Amino acid sequence: MDYSQFGAMIPELIVLGIFLVVFFADLIAGDKSRKCFLTPLTTVLFALGTVAIWVIPASGETVFGGMYVNDSATNAIKAILNIGVFIVFLQSAKWVESDEVAIRKGEFYELLLVTLFGMYLMVSARHFLLFIIGLESASLPLAAMVAFNKNHYESHEAAVKYIMTAVFSSAILLVGLSFVYAFSGGSLYFQDLAVTIQTGSMSGLLIVALAFVIAGLGFKLSLVPFHLWTADVYQGAPTAITSYLSVISKGSAAFAFFIIFTQCFGSVYSDAWEWMLYAVIIATITVGNLFAIRQKNMKRFMAFSSISQAGYIMLGAMAADTLGLASMIFYIFVYIVSNLGAFAVISTIENQTGRLSMDDYNGLHKTNPWLSFAMTLAMFSLAGIPPFAGFFSKILIFTSVTGTGSMALYMLVLIALINTIISLYYYLLVVKAIWISPEAPKVESFRSDCGSRIALWICVAGIVFFGLVPYIYQYCVSSVEASAGFLSMFGV
Amino acid sequence: MDLSMLWYLVPSVVMLACGVYGFVTRKNLIAILISLELILNSADLNFVVFNRYLFPDMMEGMVFTLFSIAIAAAETAVAIAIIINVYRAVGATDINIVNKMKH
């Protein structure tokens, strides 16, 4: 075997290297030294790794007989996921130092890096075996992370719900893949499947297989018929993990969904999975919005908001072309900064005061004007109010869907637009509580910790500038276009 | 007797149906885990049977099954660990007790 092939997996090697360093540092260091240097070490190493992934150009090589590819599109995806993880590290810095968690904080970083590694494999895999391995190493350690607050009952309940739905979804996905294997011609490489599945090859088996695969991935993305675990898990998990689940885990699953469906099943797009995805997207956006309206717990609220955002993300998969992927990358980039901005505020307030209800945010601007400001910007961006980044990401993803000009897709965008207005209502409820509510503030004035302050500044800068600086979207488009043959098998 | 592919696929579908039914109806966490194992085994059986009958000169389905067995074992280990944690916290593995987080 030619071991030099591993050299092509640069982003994976970087994350693996960071993982090993953190692991051995955690193993060797004494209690005293671990307490002071582990968090800065991980954060700084990870920042360097992120920069390295941005800077080192993707080789575009396909290695291991076509199982793994590292082209500029997957590289851009990984770089963007990395920025999200970096922000999560910053905002969790205070939480991992708390008495309850401090002794286990090495485990937190290690598990998180392993899940990130799995997500890299999911995005880069060009064979279903590698994809499944990536998916599992992304979701199993996450269950352990959800159960991280050992002394809180909610954490246990959330972990049970998460592991059961995660295993169920991957079992369903495996059954679907076994059906795919039946008509694959004996090979599960994406490129071979694309050759086997041609436009005429419609059959009942194919529809069943696609429904199973959509269901399996839909659980990871919390699309609507498969979303029931989301609210409970998001509420029970530690806030740092919730933000990780809602952004990074969801984003990577969305990319994997796009890649699998365009590369393997692209030729049966209009025959088989266009209408399935159509129905799922409408249900996801609408149900997510309607349930978000009645939530009072901030983490549950963000859970339903993230369900409806997943519907918008999947619009990119509906477009299923180069522009679709580019706008999906851009949407997730913007979603990362907006959602993590909101979560940074939520977790800061939770760490300082233990308050999580929306009513606790009444009159927040009197005591904590900067947090209020950041929360407001994040809510505006999630709702899609112009000049903030969320507006541009929504416009671009709508434009990519209507690119083909079909009437049905215009209707889809219309429904999504109406839902944007509904979402405005509940996002503004938070803003109203912060700025307009006449009640006396319940959260006293405090100075937030250094890590979350940096995270908030990054998020606010992203929310303000990502839409206005055209370079970001151009970077997404050019990196998708530069990955030659990314959609070449795509026969729509 | 010459067994056709159907003789293997019917048990696999029965296992899938029982697994999904059990996942939805069982009230004990361990029983739910067993149902999940049934679904996973049904998928494994599918892979092996399709490989043996449809593509006998290739090995991809068999290899996939080996990996998926390993993954299922890992899943069970994590799930059991979490269930033990729950048992320590509330003293039961009944899902009606582990369901306090509504609203």
mmCIF file of C-alpha atoms in Angstrom, chain A residues 127-129 132-133 136 140 143 147 153-154 156-161 163-164 167-168 170-171 174-175 177-179 181-182 184-189 212 232 235-236 294 300, chain B residues 16 20 23 29 32-33 36 39-40 42-43 46-47 50-51 54-55 58 60-61 63-64 67-68 71 74-75 78-79 82-83 85-86 89-90 97-103:
data_model
loop_
_atom_site.group_PDB
_atom_site.id
_atom_site.type_symbol
_atom_site.label_atom_id
_atom_site.label_comp_id
_atom_site.label_asym_id
_atom_site.label_seq_id
_atom_site.Cartn_x
_atom_site.Cartn_y
_atom_site.Cartn_z
ATOM 1 C CA HIS A 127 -17.678 5.963 -0.951
ATOM 2 C CA PHE A 128 -20.551 5.047 1.329
ATOM 3 C CA LEU A 129 -18.387 3.001 3.685
ATOM 4 C CA ILE A 132 -20.821 5.862 7.322
ATOM 5 C CA ILE A 133 -17.615 5.721 9.353
ATOM 6 C CA GLU A 136 -20.731 7.502 13.204
ATOM 7 C CA LEU A 140 -21.366 8.842 18.797
ATOM 8 C CA ALA A 143 -23.885 11.648 22.518
ATOM 9 C CA ALA A 147 -24.305 13.668 28.628
ATOM 10 C CA TYR A 153 -30.672 15.257 35.281
ATOM 11 C CA GLU A 154 -31.561 17.083 32.024
ATOM 12 C CA HIS A 156 -28.941 12.438 30.999
ATOM 13 C CA GLU A 157 -32.407 12.646 29.517
ATOM 14 C CA ALA A 158 -31.121 14.594 26.531
ATOM 15 C CA ALA A 159 -28.318 12.064 26.013
ATOM 16 C CA VAL A 160 -30.737 9.120 26.041
ATOM 17 C CA LYS A 161 -32.952 10.825 23.510
ATOM 18 C CA ILE A 163 -28.273 8.369 21.304
ATOM 19 C CA MET A 164 -31.517 6.505 20.625
ATOM 20 C CA VAL A 167 -28.676 5.021 16.366
ATOM 21 C CA PHE A 168 -32.167 4.685 14.915
ATOM 22 C CA SER A 170 -28.102 5.481 11.225
ATOM 23 C CA ALA A 171 -29.814 2.077 11.269
ATOM 24 C CA LEU A 174 -27.910 1.581 6.636
ATOM 25 C CA VAL A 175 -31.071 -0.219 5.541
ATOM 26 C CA LEU A 177 -27.905 1.921 1.724
ATOM 27 C CA SER A 178 -28.388 -1.849 1.574
ATOM 28 C CA PHE A 179 -31.209 -1.229 -0.912
ATOM 29 C CA TYR A 181 -26.369 -1.608 -2.880
ATOM 30 C CA ALA A 182 -28.914 -3.976 -4.459
ATOM 31 C CA SER A 184 -25.526 -0.558 -7.482
ATOM 32 C CA GLY A 185 -23.798 -3.144 -9.645
ATOM 33 C CA GLY A 186 -21.717 -4.228 -6.676
ATOM 34 C CA SER A 187 -19.892 -1.002 -5.980
ATOM 35 C CA LEU A 188 -20.699 1.757 -3.516
ATOM 36 C CA TYR A 189 -18.331 4.363 -4.963
ATOM 37 C CA PHE A 212 -34.729 5.669 3.766
ATOM 38 C CA ASP A 232 -35.333 18.117 24.234
ATOM 39 C CA GLN A 235 -32.559 22.026 26.052
ATOM 40 C CA GLY A 236 -30.850 19.341 28.121
ATOM 41 C CA ARG A 294 -44.673 29.373 21.795
ATOM 42 C CA ARG A 300 -35.812 25.299 23.155
ATOM 43 C CA LEU B 16 -36.758 -4.456 10.208
ATOM 44 C CA VAL B 20 -39.210 -0.304 14.112
ATOM 45 C CA PHE B 23 -38.532 1.074 18.901
ATOM 46 C CA LEU B 29 -34.539 1.600 27.362
ATOM 47 C CA ILE B 32 -35.474 -0.146 22.747
ATOM 48 C CA LEU B 33 -31.772 -0.824 22.315
ATOM 49 C CA LEU B 36 -32.338 -0.955 17.338
ATOM 50 C CA ILE B 39 -32.807 -2.981 12.548
ATOM 51 C CA LEU B 40 -29.023 -2.880 12.280
ATOM 52 C CA SER B 42 -31.517 -6.504 9.156
ATOM 53 C CA ALA B 43 -29.366 -4.049 7.230
ATOM 54 C CA ASN B 46 -29.383 -7.355 3.396
ATOM 55 C CA PHE B 47 -25.821 -6.431 2.522
ATOM 56 C CA PHE B 50 -27.282 -8.976 -1.964
ATOM 57 C CA ASN B 51 -23.557 -9.510 -2.202
ATOM 58 C CA LEU B 54 -26.254 -10.463 -7.022
ATOM 59 C CA PHE B 55 -22.532 -9.748 -7.094
ATOM 60 C CA MET B 58 -17.128 -8.903 -5.459
ATOM 61 C CA GLU B 60 -17.926 -4.926 -1.048
ATOM 62 C CA GLY B 61 -21.112 -5.938 0.774
ATOM 63 C CA VAL B 63 -16.684 -5.688 3.988
ATOM 64 C CA PHE B 64 -19.438 -3.168 4.572
ATOM 65 C CA PHE B 67 -17.600 -2.408 9.431
ATOM 66 C CA SER B 68 -21.240 -1.990 10.245
ATOM 67 C CA ILE B 71 -20.049 0.377 14.371
ATOM 68 C CA ALA B 74 -19.670 0.948 19.375
ATOM 69 C CA GLU B 75 -23.170 2.385 19.312
ATOM 70 C CA VAL B 78 -22.156 4.265 24.196
ATOM 71 C CA ALA B 79 -25.895 3.706 24.579
ATOM 72 C CA ILE B 82 -25.664 6.437 28.915
ATOM 73 C CA ILE B 83 -28.426 4.121 30.136
ATOM 74 C CA ASN B 85 -25.874 6.912 33.885
ATOM 75 C CA VAL B 86 -29.616 7.401 33.684
ATOM 76 C CA ALA B 89 -29.611 9.321 38.269
ATOM 77 C CA VAL B 90 -33.229 8.227 38.507
ATOM 78 C CA ILE B 97 -39.758 8.337 33.969
ATOM 79 C CA VAL B 98 -37.025 9.724 31.724
ATOM 80 C CA ASN B 99 -39.415 12.195 30.128
ATOM 81 C CA LYS B 100 -39.628 15.256 32.294
ATOM 82 C CA MET B 101 -38.478 17.892 29.899
ATOM 83 C CA LYS B 102 -41.674 18.871 28.138
ATOM 84 C CA HIS B 103 -42.059 22.654 28.023
#
